[in-house]
């Protein structure tokens, strides 16, 4: 889910940036283009007005010096029309007269009119007679009519381009809004999922803590409670024998042994609540010491390998992992009947991986009763790993032992020294 949200937000950001750049650059270029075309059209209109003035001056005064100036204005008008076609980007012969660019189809006719007027003045023969003047007036009138149609078409063309640009801008805005809406939808789902996950983690933490309390209470009742009951019984016997004047040295010795055992059990209970050597030695060496203690019992061989573990965990994470290792070793001793137990702690980038295998009796995961009997503590392990945002994978079958992989992600920090492998022969 997080990956999907990041992809969508990135796509939305890139799309929005491209849309902004496109609309800005397109708007600037369009405005520049329209300004130039309008300026050329206005200058052409001015040149035509000046050519008419020179024509009228020639008719009134007969001054032939005005003719070259008139022809020069006509040539400027032709050049302006060529420039307008250049900025439109299409030739007059290529456009559909019904299209927005169709107005430029008028340009060749207007240029022909200008050529005719220019040719007429270049001849300079009988220009001032009535027939010639009538012919010139018809040429100027024809040009003027076409130019008005040209101006109308130009305004429609500019309006159509502006409308197209606004429509494209609207589509970009609509696309950006749609992408943002999808992003917000996924973000909302992600936040809701995180809230549900947080609630589940709190519930699992409470559940794990309650199971730990129940386990400690059971240990105190079954182990320390029985010893204290024995001490109380010996005290009653001792009291009776003292009154009778009997030798009570053996009872005192038994009481001393029971008191030593009870003291050891209290220390073990305290250590389960707050492992003092975990703070002193750290996770890896503490687990090594647990394995050494288990190997001294001679019941099962425990091998622990942490050569490829090079992350520094937080104190809280180390405590959780220590509880996990304790639960794994206790389960192995109580239920697995294994001769060999292997535990491997490693890290890959910022991921912690714990692999556990044993060659014990295993259990049937599909059988409810047998499952409950053989999975004592496994649910607690799963809850602890999930509280770190990790996952557990369990494989087992009757007679096939147990294989488990636990993994979770942490912030990467390297320890100074690599860890060693612990087995029975060390």
PDB file of C-alpha atoms in Angstrom, residues 95-368:
ATOM      1  CA  UNK A  95      -5.348  24.562 -45.506  1.00  0.00           C
ATOM      2  CA  UNK A  96      -9.032  23.716 -45.628  1.00  0.00           C
ATOM      3  CA  UNK A  97     -11.013  26.935 -46.201  1.00  0.00           C
ATOM      4  CA  UNK A  98     -13.496  25.749 -43.533  1.00  0.00           C
ATOM      5  CA  UNK A  99     -10.778  25.216 -40.912  1.00  0.00           C
ATOM      6  CA  UNK A 100      -9.659  27.906 -38.424  1.00  0.00           C
ATOM      7  CA  UNK A 101      -6.562  28.497 -40.594  1.00  0.00           C
ATOM      8  CA  UNK A 102      -8.743  28.822 -43.714  1.00  0.00           C
ATOM      9  CA  UNK A 103      -8.484  32.619 -43.648  1.00  0.00           C
ATOM     10  CA  UNK A 104      -4.958  32.440 -45.090  1.00  0.00           C
ATOM     11  CA  UNK A 105      -6.443  31.033 -48.293  1.00  0.00           C
ATOM     12  CA  UNK A 106      -7.297  34.684 -48.991  1.00  0.00           C
ATOM     13  CA  UNK A 107      -3.620  35.651 -49.008  1.00  0.00           C
ATOM     14  CA  UNK A 108      -2.733  34.533 -52.585  1.00  0.00           C
ATOM     15  CA  UNK A 109      -5.730  36.517 -53.969  1.00  0.00           C
ATOM     16  CA  UNK A 110      -4.705  39.609 -52.035  1.00  0.00           C
ATOM     17  CA  UNK A 111      -1.107  39.235 -53.147  1.00  0.00           C
ATOM     18  CA  UNK A 112      -2.375  38.929 -56.740  1.00  0.00           C
ATOM     19  CA  UNK A 113      -4.294  42.181 -56.265  1.00  0.00           C
ATOM     20  CA  UNK A 114      -1.163  43.877 -54.999  1.00  0.00           C
ATOM     21  CA  UNK A 115       0.844  42.540 -57.956  1.00  0.00           C
ATOM     22  CA  UNK A 116      -1.776  43.885 -60.375  1.00  0.00           C
ATOM     23  CA  UNK A 117      -1.718  47.310 -58.724  1.00  0.00           C
ATOM     24  CA  UNK A 118       2.080  47.311 -58.735  1.00  0.00           C
ATOM     25  CA  UNK A 119       2.199  46.274 -62.423  1.00  0.00           C
ATOM     26  CA  UNK A 120      -0.340  48.916 -63.286  1.00  0.00           C
ATOM     27  CA  UNK A 121       1.745  51.661 -61.722  1.00  0.00           C
ATOM     28  CA  UNK A 122       4.970  50.321 -63.216  1.00  0.00           C
ATOM     29  CA  UNK A 123       3.580  50.887 -66.713  1.00  0.00           C
ATOM     30  CA  UNK A 124       2.798  54.549 -65.885  1.00  0.00           C
ATOM     31  CA  UNK A 125       0.899  54.939 -69.147  1.00  0.00           C
ATOM     32  CA  UNK A 126      -2.475  56.688 -69.153  1.00  0.00           C
ATOM     33  CA  UNK A 127      -2.777  56.151 -65.409  1.00  0.00           C
ATOM     34  CA  UNK A 128      -4.689  59.358 -64.924  1.00  0.00           C
ATOM     35  CA  UNK A 129      -7.377  58.759 -67.567  1.00  0.00           C
ATOM     36  CA  UNK A 130     -10.853  57.862 -66.371  1.00  0.00           C
ATOM     37  CA  UNK A 131     -10.767  54.260 -67.488  1.00  0.00           C
ATOM     38  CA  UNK A 132      -7.442  53.586 -65.774  1.00  0.00           C
ATOM     39  CA  UNK A 133      -8.583  55.218 -62.556  1.00  0.00           C
ATOM     40  CA  UNK A 134     -11.759  53.175 -62.633  1.00  0.00           C
ATOM     41  CA  UNK A 135      -9.662  50.013 -63.063  1.00  0.00           C
ATOM     42  CA  UNK A 136      -7.373  51.003 -60.147  1.00  0.00           C
ATOM     43  CA  UNK A 137     -10.336  51.732 -57.913  1.00  0.00           C
ATOM     44  CA  UNK A 138     -11.733  48.277 -58.667  1.00  0.00           C
ATOM     45  CA  UNK A 139      -8.338  46.721 -57.750  1.00  0.00           C
ATOM     46  CA  UNK A 140      -8.129  48.637 -54.446  1.00  0.00           C
ATOM     47  CA  UNK A 141     -11.770  47.814 -53.649  1.00  0.00           C
ATOM     48  CA  UNK A 142     -11.226  44.099 -54.371  1.00  0.00           C
ATOM     49  CA  UNK A 143      -8.155  44.035 -52.142  1.00  0.00           C
ATOM     50  CA  UNK A 144      -9.950  45.947 -49.370  1.00  0.00           C
ATOM     51  CA  UNK A 145     -12.864  43.496 -49.427  1.00  0.00           C
ATOM     52  CA  UNK A 146     -10.584  40.474 -49.220  1.00  0.00           C
ATOM     53  CA  UNK A 147      -8.531  42.075 -46.442  1.00  0.00           C
ATOM     54  CA  UNK A 148     -11.657  42.598 -44.334  1.00  0.00           C
ATOM     55  CA  UNK A 149     -12.506  38.918 -44.762  1.00  0.00           C
ATOM     56  CA  UNK A 150      -8.885  38.156 -43.878  1.00  0.00           C
ATOM     57  CA  UNK A 151      -9.141  40.214 -40.642  1.00  0.00           C
ATOM     58  CA  UNK A 152     -12.369  38.444 -39.656  1.00  0.00           C
ATOM     59  CA  UNK A 153     -10.791  35.040 -40.297  1.00  0.00           C
ATOM     60  CA  UNK A 154      -7.677  36.051 -38.376  1.00  0.00           C
ATOM     61  CA  UNK A 155      -9.738  36.988 -35.302  1.00  0.00           C
ATOM     62  CA  UNK A 156     -11.569  33.639 -35.469  1.00  0.00           C
ATOM     63  CA  UNK A 157      -8.258  31.798 -35.827  1.00  0.00           C
ATOM     64  CA  UNK A 158      -6.746  33.526 -32.786  1.00  0.00           C
ATOM     65  CA  UNK A 159      -9.935  32.914 -30.796  1.00  0.00           C
ATOM     66  CA  UNK A 160      -9.927  29.202 -31.790  1.00  0.00           C
ATOM     67  CA  UNK A 161      -6.274  28.771 -30.760  1.00  0.00           C
ATOM     68  CA  UNK A 162      -6.963  30.429 -27.402  1.00  0.00           C
ATOM     69  CA  UNK A 163      -9.979  28.161 -26.882  1.00  0.00           C
ATOM     70  CA  UNK A 164      -7.910  25.070 -27.725  1.00  0.00           C
ATOM     71  CA  UNK A 165      -5.218  26.178 -25.307  1.00  0.00           C
ATOM     72  CA  UNK A 166      -7.780  26.742 -22.535  1.00  0.00           C
ATOM     73  CA  UNK A 167      -9.296  23.303 -23.215  1.00  0.00           C
ATOM     74  CA  UNK A 168      -5.892  21.598 -23.037  1.00  0.00           C
ATOM     75  CA  UNK A 169      -5.119  23.478 -19.813  1.00  0.00           C
ATOM     76  CA  UNK A 170      -8.464  22.325 -18.420  1.00  0.00           C
ATOM     77  CA  UNK A 171      -7.662  18.714 -19.312  1.00  0.00           C
ATOM     78  CA  UNK A 172      -4.298  18.980 -17.545  1.00  0.00           C
ATOM     79  CA  UNK A 173      -5.967  20.454 -14.469  1.00  0.00           C
ATOM     80  CA  UNK A 174      -8.631  17.754 -14.559  1.00  0.00           C
ATOM     81  CA  UNK A 175      -5.939  15.061 -14.841  1.00  0.00           C
ATOM     82  CA  UNK A 176      -3.976  16.545 -11.941  1.00  0.00           C
ATOM     83  CA  UNK A 177      -7.139  16.728  -9.846  1.00  0.00           C
ATOM     84  CA  UNK A 178      -8.009  13.100 -10.685  1.00  0.00           C
ATOM     85  CA  UNK A 179      -4.492  11.939  -9.783  1.00  0.00           C
ATOM     86  CA  UNK A 180      -4.651  13.909  -6.531  1.00  0.00           C
ATOM     87  CA  UNK A 181      -8.064  12.418  -5.714  1.00  0.00           C
ATOM     88  CA  UNK A 182      -6.735   8.885  -6.283  1.00  0.00           C
ATOM     89  CA  UNK A 183      -3.688   9.707  -4.123  1.00  0.00           C
ATOM     90  CA  UNK A 184      -5.898  11.011  -1.314  1.00  0.00           C
ATOM     91  CA  UNK A 185      -8.070   7.899  -1.584  1.00  0.00           C
ATOM     92  CA  UNK A 186      -5.076   5.577  -1.215  1.00  0.00           C
ATOM     93  CA  UNK A 187      -3.612   7.741   1.551  1.00  0.00           C
ATOM     94  CA  UNK A 188      -6.932   7.506   3.397  1.00  0.00           C
ATOM     95  CA  UNK A 189      -6.907   3.714   2.996  1.00  0.00           C
ATOM     96  CA  UNK A 190      -3.288   3.580   4.153  1.00  0.00           C
ATOM     97  CA  UNK A 191      -4.011   5.689   7.248  1.00  0.00           C
ATOM     98  CA  UNK A 192      -7.017   3.515   8.035  1.00  0.00           C
ATOM     99  CA  UNK A 193      -4.930   0.369   7.622  1.00  0.00           C
ATOM    100  CA  UNK A 194      -2.176   1.829   9.816  1.00  0.00           C
ATOM    101  CA  UNK A 195      -4.769   2.689  12.473  1.00  0.00           C
ATOM    102  CA  UNK A 196      -6.146  -0.868  12.375  1.00  0.00           C
ATOM    103  CA  UNK A 197      -2.590  -2.270  12.483  1.00  0.00           C
ATOM    104  CA  UNK A 198      -1.760  -0.061  15.453  1.00  0.00           C
ATOM    105  CA  UNK A 199      -4.861  -1.279  17.296  1.00  0.00           C
ATOM    106  CA  UNK A 200      -3.948  -4.891  16.504  1.00  0.00           C
ATOM    107  CA  UNK A 201      -0.382  -4.358  17.713  1.00  0.00           C
ATOM    108  CA  UNK A 202      -1.638  -2.871  20.968  1.00  0.00           C
ATOM    109  CA  UNK A 203      -4.017  -5.808  21.426  1.00  0.00           C
ATOM    110  CA  UNK A 204      -1.249  -8.315  20.673  1.00  0.00           C
ATOM    111  CA  UNK A 205       1.128  -6.508  23.029  1.00  0.00           C
ATOM    112  CA  UNK A 206      -1.450  -6.641  25.817  1.00  0.00           C
ATOM    113  CA  UNK A 207      -2.133 -10.295  24.996  1.00  0.00           C
ATOM    114  CA  UNK A 208       1.585 -11.104  25.089  1.00  0.00           C
ATOM    115  CA  UNK A 209       2.056  -9.264  28.363  1.00  0.00           C
ATOM    116  CA  UNK A 210      -0.900 -11.100  29.899  1.00  0.00           C
ATOM    117  CA  UNK A 211       0.485 -14.457  28.746  1.00  0.00           C
ATOM    118  CA  UNK A 212       3.848 -13.513  30.241  1.00  0.00           C
ATOM    119  CA  UNK A 213       2.161 -12.679  33.542  1.00  0.00           C
ATOM    120  CA  UNK A 214       0.255 -15.965  33.463  1.00  0.00           C
ATOM    121  CA  UNK A 215       3.453 -17.867  32.710  1.00  0.00           C
ATOM    122  CA  UNK A 216       5.292 -16.183  35.598  1.00  0.00           C
ATOM    123  CA  UNK A 217       2.345 -16.823  37.918  1.00  0.00           C
ATOM    124  CA  UNK A 218       2.298 -20.487  36.867  1.00  0.00           C
ATOM    125  CA  UNK A 219       6.059 -20.799  37.396  1.00  0.00           C
ATOM    126  CA  UNK A 220       5.809 -19.236  40.845  1.00  0.00           C
ATOM    127  CA  UNK A 221       2.872 -21.433  41.790  1.00  0.00           C
ATOM    128  CA  UNK A 222       4.173 -24.694  40.383  1.00  0.00           C
ATOM    129  CA  UNK A 223       7.860 -24.299  41.214  1.00  0.00           C
ATOM    130  CA  UNK A 224       8.487 -21.770  43.965  1.00  0.00           C
ATOM    131  CA  UNK A 225       5.107 -22.436  45.618  1.00  0.00           C
ATOM    132  CA  UNK A 226       5.847 -26.141  45.904  1.00  0.00           C
ATOM    133  CA  UNK A 227       9.274 -25.451  47.407  1.00  0.00           C
ATOM    134  CA  UNK A 228       7.851 -23.002  49.960  1.00  0.00           C
ATOM    135  CA  UNK A 229       5.197 -25.564  50.866  1.00  0.00           C
ATOM    136  CA  UNK A 230       7.966 -28.122  51.451  1.00  0.00           C
ATOM    137  CA  UNK A 231       9.858 -25.640  53.622  1.00  0.00           C
ATOM    138  CA  UNK A 232       6.707 -25.026  55.645  1.00  0.00           C
ATOM    139  CA  UNK A 233       6.216 -28.780  56.099  1.00  0.00           C
ATOM    140  CA  UNK A 234       9.823 -29.276  57.204  1.00  0.00           C
ATOM    141  CA  UNK A 235       9.459 -26.436  59.684  1.00  0.00           C
ATOM    142  CA  UNK A 236       6.452 -28.125  61.272  1.00  0.00           C
ATOM    143  CA  UNK A 237       8.361 -31.424  61.478  1.00  0.00           C
ATOM    144  CA  UNK A 238      11.389 -29.590  62.866  1.00  0.00           C
ATOM    145  CA  UNK A 239       9.236 -27.867  65.494  1.00  0.00           C
ATOM    146  CA  UNK A 240       7.810 -31.194  66.657  1.00  0.00           C
ATOM    147  CA  UNK A 241      11.179 -32.948  66.787  1.00  0.00           C
ATOM    148  CA  UNK A 242      12.783 -30.056  68.698  1.00  0.00           C
ATOM    149  CA  UNK A 243      10.096 -30.400  71.361  1.00  0.00           C
ATOM    150  CA  UNK A 244      10.817 -34.130  71.585  1.00  0.00           C
ATOM    151  CA  UNK A 245      14.591 -33.442  71.832  1.00  0.00           C
ATOM    152  CA  UNK A 246      15.467 -35.356  68.648  1.00  0.00           C
ATOM    153  CA  UNK A 247      18.443 -34.710  66.345  1.00  0.00           C
ATOM    154  CA  UNK A 248      17.257 -32.193  63.714  1.00  0.00           C
ATOM    155  CA  UNK A 249      20.524 -31.705  61.766  1.00  0.00           C
ATOM    156  CA  UNK A 250      19.204 -33.568  58.686  1.00  0.00           C
ATOM    157  CA  UNK A 251      16.023 -31.471  58.659  1.00  0.00           C
ATOM    158  CA  UNK A 252      18.061 -28.279  58.937  1.00  0.00           C
ATOM    159  CA  UNK A 253      20.204 -29.443  56.012  1.00  0.00           C
ATOM    160  CA  UNK A 254      17.103 -30.116  53.928  1.00  0.00           C
ATOM    161  CA  UNK A 255      15.710 -26.715  54.853  1.00  0.00           C
ATOM    162  CA  UNK A 256      18.955 -25.059  53.771  1.00  0.00           C
ATOM    163  CA  UNK A 257      18.870 -26.880  50.428  1.00  0.00           C
ATOM    164  CA  UNK A 258      15.237 -25.944  49.850  1.00  0.00           C
ATOM    165  CA  UNK A 259      15.911 -22.322  50.740  1.00  0.00           C
ATOM    166  CA  UNK A 260      18.850 -22.245  48.291  1.00  0.00           C
ATOM    167  CA  UNK A 261      16.655 -23.701  45.556  1.00  0.00           C
ATOM    168  CA  UNK A 262      13.879 -21.216  46.263  1.00  0.00           C
ATOM    169  CA  UNK A 263      16.406 -18.376  46.134  1.00  0.00           C
ATOM    170  CA  UNK A 264      17.629 -19.618  42.751  1.00  0.00           C
ATOM    171  CA  UNK A 265      14.031 -19.809  41.507  1.00  0.00           C
ATOM    172  CA  UNK A 266      13.391 -16.228  42.655  1.00  0.00           C
ATOM    173  CA  UNK A 267      16.536 -15.075  40.855  1.00  0.00           C
ATOM    174  CA  UNK A 268      15.419 -16.899  37.709  1.00  0.00           C
ATOM    175  CA  UNK A 269      11.986 -15.265  37.887  1.00  0.00           C
ATOM    176  CA  UNK A 270      13.560 -11.847  38.343  1.00  0.00           C
ATOM    177  CA  UNK A 271      15.935 -12.504  35.461  1.00  0.00           C
ATOM    178  CA  UNK A 272      12.992 -13.459  33.242  1.00  0.00           C
ATOM    179  CA  UNK A 273      11.381 -10.144  34.064  1.00  0.00           C
ATOM    180  CA  UNK A 274      14.555  -8.089  33.606  1.00  0.00           C
ATOM    181  CA  UNK A 275      17.554  -9.998  32.162  1.00  0.00           C
ATOM    182  CA  UNK A 276      20.486  -8.285  33.824  1.00  0.00           C
ATOM    183  CA  UNK A 277      23.147 -10.008  31.722  1.00  0.00           C
ATOM    184  CA  UNK A 278      21.343  -8.798  28.564  1.00  0.00           C
ATOM    185  CA  UNK A 279      22.215  -5.240  29.538  1.00  0.00           C
ATOM    186  CA  UNK A 280      25.732  -6.316  30.428  1.00  0.00           C
ATOM    187  CA  UNK A 281      26.620  -8.529  27.462  1.00  0.00           C
ATOM    188  CA  UNK A 282      24.140  -7.640  24.723  1.00  0.00           C
ATOM    189  CA  UNK A 283      21.838  -9.897  22.724  1.00  0.00           C
ATOM    190  CA  UNK A 284      24.336 -12.118  20.890  1.00  0.00           C
ATOM    191  CA  UNK A 285      26.524 -13.002  23.872  1.00  0.00           C
ATOM    192  CA  UNK A 286      23.451 -13.452  26.084  1.00  0.00           C
ATOM    193  CA  UNK A 287      22.009 -15.998  23.645  1.00  0.00           C
ATOM    194  CA  UNK A 288      25.424 -17.673  23.506  1.00  0.00           C
ATOM    195  CA  UNK A 289      25.339 -18.048  27.282  1.00  0.00           C
ATOM    196  CA  UNK A 290      21.804 -19.475  27.141  1.00  0.00           C
ATOM    197  CA  UNK A 291      22.959 -22.069  24.601  1.00  0.00           C
ATOM    198  CA  UNK A 292      25.986 -22.955  26.735  1.00  0.00           C
ATOM    199  CA  UNK A 293      23.717 -23.436  29.764  1.00  0.00           C
ATOM    200  CA  UNK A 294      21.358 -25.618  27.744  1.00  0.00           C
ATOM    201  CA  UNK A 295      24.255 -27.702  26.406  1.00  0.00           C
ATOM    202  CA  UNK A 296      25.473 -28.285  29.990  1.00  0.00           C
ATOM    203  CA  UNK A 297      22.182 -30.069  30.727  1.00  0.00           C
ATOM    204  CA  UNK A 298      23.139 -32.719  28.155  1.00  0.00           C
ATOM    205  CA  UNK A 299      19.558 -33.160  26.961  1.00  0.00           C
ATOM    206  CA  UNK A 300      19.855 -31.435  23.568  1.00  0.00           C
ATOM    207  CA  UNK A 301      22.657 -29.814  21.626  1.00  0.00           C
ATOM    208  CA  UNK A 302      22.066 -26.118  20.849  1.00  0.00           C
ATOM    209  CA  UNK A 303      24.023 -24.402  18.100  1.00  0.00           C
ATOM    210  CA  UNK A 304      23.847 -20.643  17.657  1.00  0.00           C
ATOM    211  CA  UNK A 305      25.418 -18.811  14.680  1.00  0.00           C
ATOM    212  CA  UNK A 306      25.480 -15.000  14.452  1.00  0.00           C
ATOM    213  CA  UNK A 307      28.544 -14.521  12.252  1.00  0.00           C
ATOM    214  CA  UNK A 308      26.514 -12.683   9.602  1.00  0.00           C
ATOM    215  CA  UNK A 309      24.642 -10.414  11.985  1.00  0.00           C
ATOM    216  CA  UNK A 310      26.014  -6.862  11.969  1.00  0.00           C
ATOM    217  CA  UNK A 311      23.170  -4.633  13.100  1.00  0.00           C
ATOM    218  CA  UNK A 312      22.879  -2.693  16.340  1.00  0.00           C
ATOM    219  CA  UNK A 313      19.373  -3.079  17.758  1.00  0.00           C
ATOM    220  CA  UNK A 314      17.582  -0.764  20.143  1.00  0.00           C
ATOM    221  CA  UNK A 315      17.359  -1.910  23.800  1.00  0.00           C
ATOM    222  CA  UNK A 316      13.631  -2.602  23.473  1.00  0.00           C
ATOM    223  CA  UNK A 317      14.139  -4.665  20.306  1.00  0.00           C
ATOM    224  CA  UNK A 318      17.002  -6.594  21.946  1.00  0.00           C
ATOM    225  CA  UNK A 319      14.741  -7.406  24.906  1.00  0.00           C
ATOM    226  CA  UNK A 320      11.985  -8.664  22.597  1.00  0.00           C
ATOM    227  CA  UNK A 321      14.470 -10.797  20.662  1.00  0.00           C
ATOM    228  CA  UNK A 322      15.905 -12.160  23.909  1.00  0.00           C
ATOM    229  CA  UNK A 323      12.384 -13.216  24.930  1.00  0.00           C
ATOM    230  CA  UNK A 324      11.975 -14.884  21.543  1.00  0.00           C
ATOM    231  CA  UNK A 325      15.226 -16.846  21.952  1.00  0.00           C
ATOM    232  CA  UNK A 326      14.214 -17.827  25.508  1.00  0.00           C
ATOM    233  CA  UNK A 327      10.835 -19.042  24.283  1.00  0.00           C
ATOM    234  CA  UNK A 328      12.435 -21.029  21.448  1.00  0.00           C
ATOM    235  CA  UNK A 329      14.925 -22.767  23.741  1.00  0.00           C
ATOM    236  CA  UNK A 330      12.272 -23.494  26.398  1.00  0.00           C
ATOM    237  CA  UNK A 331       9.929 -24.941  23.763  1.00  0.00           C
ATOM    238  CA  UNK A 332      12.750 -27.070  22.390  1.00  0.00           C
ATOM    239  CA  UNK A 333      13.549 -28.493  25.819  1.00  0.00           C
ATOM    240  CA  UNK A 334       9.947 -29.074  26.894  1.00  0.00           C
ATOM    241  CA  UNK A 335       8.271 -30.313  23.704  1.00  0.00           C
ATOM    242  CA  UNK A 336      10.610 -30.997  20.774  1.00  0.00           C
ATOM    243  CA  UNK A 337      12.522 -34.055  22.087  1.00  0.00           C
ATOM    244  CA  UNK A 338      15.227 -32.868  19.671  1.00  0.00           C
ATOM    245  CA  UNK A 339      18.844 -33.974  19.803  1.00  0.00           C
ATOM    246  CA  UNK A 340      20.017 -30.971  17.735  1.00  0.00           C
ATOM    247  CA  UNK A 341      18.667 -27.412  17.703  1.00  0.00           C
ATOM    248  CA  UNK A 342      20.128 -24.831  15.334  1.00  0.00           C
ATOM    249  CA  UNK A 343      19.484 -21.079  15.557  1.00  0.00           C
ATOM    250  CA  UNK A 344      20.987 -18.636  13.045  1.00  0.00           C
ATOM    251  CA  UNK A 345      20.789 -14.868  13.470  1.00  0.00           C
ATOM    252  CA  UNK A 346      21.736 -12.796  10.403  1.00  0.00           C
ATOM    253  CA  UNK A 347      21.104  -9.413   8.819  1.00  0.00           C
ATOM    254  CA  UNK A 348      20.567  -8.404   5.206  1.00  0.00           C
ATOM    255  CA  UNK A 349      20.793  -4.639   4.736  1.00  0.00           C
ATOM    256  CA  UNK A 350      18.338  -3.390   7.385  1.00  0.00           C
ATOM    257  CA  UNK A 351      16.430  -6.674   7.826  1.00  0.00           C
ATOM    258  CA  UNK A 352      16.969  -9.040  10.782  1.00  0.00           C
ATOM    259  CA  UNK A 353      16.457 -12.736   9.998  1.00  0.00           C
ATOM    260  CA  UNK A 354      16.268 -15.520  12.586  1.00  0.00           C
ATOM    261  CA  UNK A 355      16.209 -19.129  11.348  1.00  0.00           C
ATOM    262  CA  UNK A 356      15.320 -21.926  13.783  1.00  0.00           C
ATOM    263  CA  UNK A 357      15.417 -25.677  13.052  1.00  0.00           C
ATOM    264  CA  UNK A 358      15.314 -28.819  15.181  1.00  0.00           C
ATOM    265  CA  UNK A 359      15.207 -32.566  14.485  1.00  0.00           C
ATOM    266  CA  UNK A 360      12.498 -33.222  17.060  1.00  0.00           C
ATOM    267  CA  UNK A 361       9.119 -34.891  16.875  1.00  0.00           C
ATOM    268  CA  UNK A 362       7.369 -31.937  15.274  1.00  0.00           C
ATOM    269  CA  UNK A 363       3.572 -31.739  15.353  1.00  0.00           C
ATOM    270  CA  UNK A 364       0.496 -31.736  13.159  1.00  0.00           C
ATOM    271  CA  UNK A 365      -0.509 -28.125  12.473  1.00  0.00           C
ATOM    272  CA  UNK A 366      -3.956 -29.241  11.259  1.00  0.00           C
ATOM    273  CA  UNK A 367      -4.780 -31.036  14.519  1.00  0.00           C
ATOM    274  CA  UNK A 368      -6.276 -28.636  17.058  1.00  0.00           C
TER     275      UNK A 368
END
